[in-house]
């Protein structure tokens, strides 16, 4: 119980220091990491190592992806490619439902791509569509974030769901997990979209202040725009490569174990795929009067991208440090083990995963840890059948999205790229993930009444 109180104090410290006292999130999260470590009684000799390890660990996973995605996004914005993408999608889907369009794009992209990476890749498109349609930036940001988040926790080949399926002995039945996962993810994406529609008329962010000129005026400034193929290739080709890499790495080895698998697995790494995307984007770099050569123009755009990404990287790393300290205290497993004794069927793995997610921030960690914890208990819970195991994976996925807040890197990626204040992000993004998680477990429960 003492650790739970420490967790609540740490979260309250982050929320109050960033929203009420306007302290930079990097300092607030770093302070929360030290505060939690000291209050929970971690050995003084291990505190610095734990915090630095958490900081470096999360940046090792997402840092270069954020940087490369930001550079690609800067090139797309400066060349007018993002304008072309917005026009193309609007022509295909119409302009009556901009947030639905954004949610659908996120829903599809996050099946093979981590939601953090997906948001970074798609942020420039979202900004262009927001400007093109003259709608709320908060609504568009939440629609994209919730669309990405939906499939991230339910649908393989995202690593979290695929690991949970493996822990529950469903390696050879991933098709069933994918099929039902798409249904549950669709329900959570729709409720996330509903909240985005609600938030769009009630909250504002820094992006709204940037939409100061008409879309046509903006479009004219770029001169000749890239073609749709040129505009989409730096995004779509990395996504296709990541998807092919995931297929190549399936446990059943559908592409064999030879050279083809090796090459696709290499190119399908998010980092390597984005390097390919960057090379594809390079021809889009435009020169100007003060930057007359391609090299000078590219250097200037990379510098701008570094300036944009630096605070995001620091905040993301500090969130990783906070999560590492929470993990080291053992508060997550403590909550999980306490909840596991309640005997409430599918709601038990949901509550365990939700406790882990809220405590340490990572959906993937919540999925993997909870699935390992509940695997020996499936017989006692009445979930030992193949369908019971599939529904357990989905119940864990619902818990693993409940909720995204200050110790989740995705929260800070959405907040910083959308230029939301922390208080706005809690009202718009965190509540959206709460609604999505509750929708997910309700949908899984309804499916269980039909399928079990």
C-alpha positions in Angstrom: 0.0 0.0 0.0 2.9 2.4 0.7 4.1 2.0 -2.9 0.7 2.8 -4.2 0.7 6.0 -2.2 4.1 6.9 -3.5 2.8 6.3 -7.1 -0.2 8.6 -6.5 2.1 11.3 -5.0 4.5 11.1 -8.0 1.7 11.3 -10.5 0.1 14.3 -8.6 3.5 16.0 -8.6 3.9 15.7 -12.4 0.3 16.9 -13.0 0.5 19.8 -10.6 4.0 21.0 -11.5 3.3 21.0 -15.2 -0.2 22.2 -15.3 -0.5 24.6 -12.3 3.1 25.8 -11.8 4.0 25.6 -15.5 7.3 23.8 -14.9 8.8 22.3 -18.0 7.7 18.6 -18.4 11.3 17.5 -18.7 12.2 18.8 -15.2 8.9 17.7 -13.8 9.4 14.1 -14.9 13.0 14.0 -13.9 12.0 15.4 -10.5 9.2 12.8 -10.2 11.7 10.0 -11.0 14.0 11.1 -8.1 11.1 11.8 -5.8 9.6 8.3 -6.4 13.0 6.6 -6.0 13.7 8.3 -2.7 10.2 7.9 -1.2 10.0 4.2 -2.2 13.3 3.4 -0.6 15.3 2.4 -3.6 19.0 2.0 -2.7 20.8 5.3 -3.1 23.6 3.7 -5.0 21.1 2.5 -7.7 19.0 5.6 -8.2 21.2 7.3 -10.7 21.8 4.1 -12.7 18.0 3.4 -12.8 17.1 6.9 -14.0 19.9 7.1 -16.6 19.1 3.6 -17.8 15.4 4.4 -18.2 16.3 7.7 -20.0 18.6 6.0 -22.4 16.5 2.9 -22.8 13.4 4.7 -24.2 15.5 6.9 -26.4 17.3 3.9 -27.7 14.0 2.6 -28.9 12.3 5.8 -30.1 14.9 8.5 -30.2 16.3 8.1 -33.7 12.9 7.2 -35.0 11.6 10.6 -33.7 14.6 12.4 -35.2 14.3 10.8 -38.6 10.6 11.2 -38.7 10.9 14.9 -37.8 13.4 15.4 -40.6 11.1 13.7 -43.1 8.2 15.7 -41.8 10.2 19.0 -42.1 11.1 18.1 -45.7 7.5 17.2 -46.5 6.2 20.5 -45.0 8.8 22.7 -46.7 8.4 21.1 -50.1 4.6 21.3 -50.1 4.4 17.4 -50.1 2.1 17.5 -47.0 -0.3 19.8 -48.9 -0.4 17.3 -51.8 -1.1 14.4 -49.4 -3.9 16.4 -47.8 -5.5 17.2 -51.2 -5.2 13.6 -52.3 -6.8 12.1 -49.2 -9.6 14.7 -49.3 -10.3 13.8 -52.9 -10.5 10.2 -52.1 -12.5 10.4 -48.9 -14.2 13.8 -49.1 -14.0 16.7 -46.7 -17.2 16.3 -44.7 -15.6 14.2 -42.0 -12.0 15.3 -41.5 -11.6 13.7 -38.0 -13.0 10.4 -39.3 -10.5 10.5 -42.1 -7.6 11.1 -39.7 -8.8 8.3 -37.3 -9.1 5.8 -40.2 -5.5 6.7 -41.4 -4.2 6.1 -37.8 -6.2 2.9 -37.4 -4.6 1.4 -40.5 -1.1 2.7 -40.0 -0.6 1.5 -36.5 -1.2 -2.2 -37.4 2.4 -2.6 -38.4 3.9 0.6 -36.8 4.3 1.5 -33.2 1.9 4.3 -32.4 4.7 6.6 -31.3 6.4 6.2 -34.7 3.1 6.4 -36.5 2.3 9.8 -34.9 5.7 11.2 -35.8 5.4 10.0 -39.4 1.8 11.3 -39.8 2.1 14.6 -37.9 2.9 16.6 -41.0 -0.1 15.2 -42.8 -2.3 16.0 -39.9 -1.1 19.6 -39.8 -1.7 20.0 -43.5 -5.2 18.6 -43.3 -6.0 20.7 -40.3 -5.0 23.8 -42.3 -6.6 22.6 -45.4 -10.0 22.1 -43.7 -9.8 24.9 -41.2 -10.8 22.6 -38.2 -9.6 22.2 -34.6 -6.1 21.0 -34.2 -6.9 19.4 -30.9 -9.7 17.4 -32.5 -7.5 16.2 -35.4 -4.7 15.4 -33.0 -6.9 13.3 -30.7 -8.5 11.6 -33.7 -5.1 10.6 -35.1 -3.8 9.5 -31.7 -6.8 7.4 -30.8 -6.9 5.8 -34.2 -3.2 4.8 -33.9 -3.7 3.7 -30.3 -6.6 1.4 -31.1 -4.8 -1.1 -33.3 -1.5 -0.7 -31.3 -2.8 -2.7 -28.4 -5.0 -5.2 -30.1 -3.8 -6.2 -33.6 -0.6 -8.2 -34.4 2.0 -7.7 -35.9 2.4 -4.9 -33.3 4.9 -6.5 -30.8 2.7 -6.2 -27.7 -0.3 -8.2 -28.9 1.9 -10.7 -30.6 4.0 -11.3 -27.5 0.8 -11.6 -25.4 -0.5 -14.2 -27.9 2.7 -16.1 -27.6 2.5 -16.1 -23.8 -1.0 -17.5 -24.0 0.0 -20.3 -26.5 -1.7 -18.7 -29.5 1.4 -18.5 -31.8 -0.3 -20.6 -34.4 -3.7 -18.8 -34.1 -2.6 -15.2 -34.8 -5.2 -15.0 -37.5 -8.0 -15.3 -35.0 -6.4 -12.7 -32.7 -6.0 -10.3 -35.7 -9.6 -10.8 -36.8 -11.2 -10.2 -33.5 -8.6 -7.6 -32.6 -9.7 -5.5 -35.6 -13.3 -5.6 -34.4 -12.4 -4.5 -30.8 -9.9 -1.9 -32.2 -12.6 -0.5 -34.5 -15.0 0.0 -31.5 -12.3 1.8 -29.5 -11.3 3.9 -32.5 -14.9 5.0 -32.9 -15.3 6.1 -29.3 -11.9 7.8 -29.5 -13.3 9.6 -32.6 -16.4 10.6 -30.7 -14.3 12.1 -27.9 -12.2 13.9 -30.6 -15.4 15.4 -32.0 -16.3 16.5 -28.5 -12.9 17.9 -27.7 -12.6 19.8 -31.0 -15.1 22.5 -29.9 -13.8 22.8 -26.3 -10.1 22.8 -26.3 -7.3 24.7 -28.1 -3.6 24.2 -28.6 -0.6 25.9 -30.1 -1.3 24.6 -33.6 -4.6 26.5 -33.7 -2.6 29.8 -33.5 -0.5 28.8 -36.4 -3.4 28.5 -38.8 -3.4 32.2 -39.7 -3.6 32.2 -43.5 -6.1 30.7 -45.9 -5.3 27.3 -47.3 -5.1 28.6 -50.9 -2.6 31.3 -49.8 -0.5 28.7 -48.1 -0.7 26.5 -51.2 0.4 29.3 -53.5 3.6 29.9 -51.5 5.0 26.5 -52.4 4.8 27.0 -56.2 4.8 23.7 -58.0 3.8 21.0 -55.6 5.1 17.4 -55.7 3.0 14.7 -57.3 1.0 12.3 -55.1 3.6 9.6 -55.6 6.4 11.8 -54.6 4.6 13.1 -51.6 3.4 9.7 -50.2 6.5 7.6 -51.0 8.6 8.9 -48.0 5.8 7.7 -45.7 4.2 4.8 -47.4 7.4 2.9 -48.4 8.7 2.8 -44.8 5.3 1.6 -43.7 5.3 -1.1 -46.3 8.8 -2.2 -45.3 7.9 -2.3 -41.6 4.8 -4.4 -42.5 6.9 -6.8 -44.7 9.5 -7.1 -41.9 6.8 -8.0 -39.4 5.5 -10.7 -41.8 9.0 -12.0 -42.3 9.5 -12.3 -38.6 6.2 -14.2 -37.9 6.9 -17.3 -35.9 5.5 -19.5 -38.7 8.2 -18.0 -41.1 5.8 -17.5 -44.1 8.7 -16.2 -46.2 11.1 -18.9 -45.1 14.4 -18.6 -43.3 16.6 -17.6 -46.1 18.0 -14.4 -47.7 14.5 -12.9 -48.3 13.6 -13.1 -44.7 17.0 -11.6 -43.6 16.7 -8.7 -46.0 13.1 -7.9 -45.2 13.7 -8.1 -41.5 16.6 -5.7 -41.9 14.6 -3.2 -44.0 11.5 -3.7 -41.8 13.2 -2.3 -38.7 11.5 1.1 -38.0 14.9 2.8 -37.9 16.1 1.3 -41.1 12.8 1.9 -42.9 12.8 5.5 -41.9 16.4 5.9 -43.2 15.0 4.6 -46.6 12.2 7.1 -46.3 14.6 9.9 -45.7 16.6 9.0 -48.8 13.3 9.0 -50.8 12.4 12.4 -49.4 15.7 14.1 -50.3 14.8 14.9 -53.9 11.9 17.0 -52.5 14.3 19.5 -50.8 13.8 22.9 -52.4 16.4 25.6 -52.7 15.7 29.3 -52.0 17.4 32.7 -52.5 19.3 32.4 -49.2 19.9 28.7 -49.6 20.8 28.4 -53.3 22.2 24.8 -53.2 20.5 21.5 -52.2 23.1 20.9 -49.6 22.5 24.3 -47.9 18.8 23.8 -48.0 19.0 20.3 -46.6 21.3 21.4 -43.8 18.9 24.2 -42.8 16.0 21.9 -42.7 17.8 19.3 -40.7 18.8 22.0 -38.2 15.2 23.1 -37.9 14.1 19.5 -37.4 16.7 19.1 -34.6 15.4 22.2 -32.9 11.9 20.8 -33.1 12.8 17.3 -32.0 15.2 18.2 -29.1 12.6 19.1 -26.4 10.5 16.1 -27.5 13.5 13.8 -27.1 14.3 15.2 -23.7 10.7 14.9 -22.4 10.4 11.4 -23.9 13.6 10.3 -22.2 12.5 11.8 -18.8 9.3 9.9 -19.1 11.3 6.7 -19.7 13.3 7.5 -16.6 10.1 7.9 -14.5 8.8 4.6 -15.9 12.0 2.8 -15.1 11.9 4.0 -11.4 8.3 2.9 -11.1 9.3 -0.5 -12.5 12.2 -0.8 -10.1 10.0 -0.1 -7.1 7.7 -3.1 -7.9 4.5 -1.1 -7.6 3.1 -2.5 -10.9 3.4 -6.2 -10.0 2.2 -5.4 -6.5 -1.0 -4.0 -7.9 -1.3 -6.7 -10.4 -0.9 -9.6 -8.0 -3.5 -8.0 -5.6 -6.0 -7.7 -8.4 -5.4 -11.2 -9.7 -7.0 -12.8 -6.6 -10.4 -11.2 -7.2 -11.7 -13.9 -9.6 -13.7 -11.8 -12.0 -13.1 -13.5 -15.3 -12.0 -11.4 -18.3 -12.2 -8.3 -16.1 -9.3 -9.6 -14.0 -6.6 -9.5 -16.8 -8.1 -6.2 -17.9 -7.6 -4.7 -14.4 -4.1 -6.1 -14.0 -3.0 -4.7 -17.4 -4.7 -1.3 -16.6 -2.8 -1.2 -13.2 0.5 -2.0 -14.9 -0.1 0.5 -17.7 -1.0 3.3 -15.3 1.9 2.5 -13.1 4.7 2.2 -15.6 3.5 3.8 -18.8 4.3 1.2 -21.5 1.4 -0.7 -23.2 3.9 -3.3 -24.5 5.2 -4.0 -21.0 1.6 -4.2 -19.7 0.7 -6.7 -22.4 3.7 -8.9 -21.9 3.7 -8.9 -18.1 0.0 -9.4 -17.7 -0.2 -12.3 -20.2 2.7 -14.0 -18.4 1.0 -13.5 -15.1 -2.4 -14.8 -16.1 -1.3 -17.7 -18.3 -1.2 -20.2 -15.4 -4.6 -19.0 -14.1 -6.7 -19.5 -17.3 -8.2 -22.8 -16.1 -9.4 -21.3 -12.8 -10.8 -18.3 -14.7 -12.7 -20.5 -17.2 -10.7 -19.2 -20.1 -8.5 -22.2 -21.0 -10.2 -22.8 -24.4 -8.7 -21.4 -27.6 -11.4 -18.7 -27.8 -10.9 -17.9 -24.1 -7.2 -17.3 -24.7 -7.9 -15.1 -27.7 -10.4 -13.0 -25.6 -7.9 -12.9 -22.8 -5.3 -11.3 -25.1 -7.9 -8.7 -26.1 -9.0 -8.0 -22.5 -5.3 -7.4 -21.7 -5.0 -5.1 -24.7 -8.0 -3.1 -23.4 -6.2 -2.7 -20.1 -2.9 -1.9 -21.7 -4.5 1.3 -23.2 -6.0 2.4 -19.8 -4.7 5.1 -19.5 -2.0 7.1 -21.3 -0.6 9.9 -19.1 2.6 11.5 -17.9 4.7 8.3 -17.7 3.8 7.2 -21.3 6.1 8.3 -24.1 3.1 8.4 -26.5 1.4 11.0 -24.3 4.4 13.3 -24.6 4.8 12.6 -28.4 1.2 13.6 -28.9 1.4 16.6 -26.5 4.6 18.0 -27.9 4.0 17.5 -31.6 0.5 18.9 -31.3 1.7 21.8 -29.1 -0.9 21.1 -26.4 -0.6 22.3 -22.9 -0.3 19.5 -20.4 -3.6 20.3 -18.8 -5.3 20.3 -22.2 -3.6 16.9 -23.0 -5.0 15.4 -19.8 -8.5 16.5 -20.7 -8.3 15.6 -24.4 -5.9 12.7 -24.7 -5.8 11.0 -21.4 -9.6 10.9 -21.0 -9.8 9.6 -24.6 -7.7 6.6 -23.7 -9.8 6.0 -20.6 -12.9 5.9 -22.7 -11.1 3.7 -25.3 -10.0 1.2 -22.6 -13.5 0.9 -21.1 -15.0 0.5 -24.6 -12.5 -2.2 -25.3 -13.3 -4.4 -22.3 -17.0 -3.9 -22.8 -16.7 -5.0 -26.4 -14.6 -8.0 -25.3 -17.2 -9.0 -22.7 -20.0 -8.8 -25.3 -17.9 -11.0 -27.6 -17.4 -13.5 -24.8 -21.2 -13.8 -24.3 -21.5 -14.8 -27.9 -18.3 -16.8 -28.5 -17.7 -18.6 -25.1 
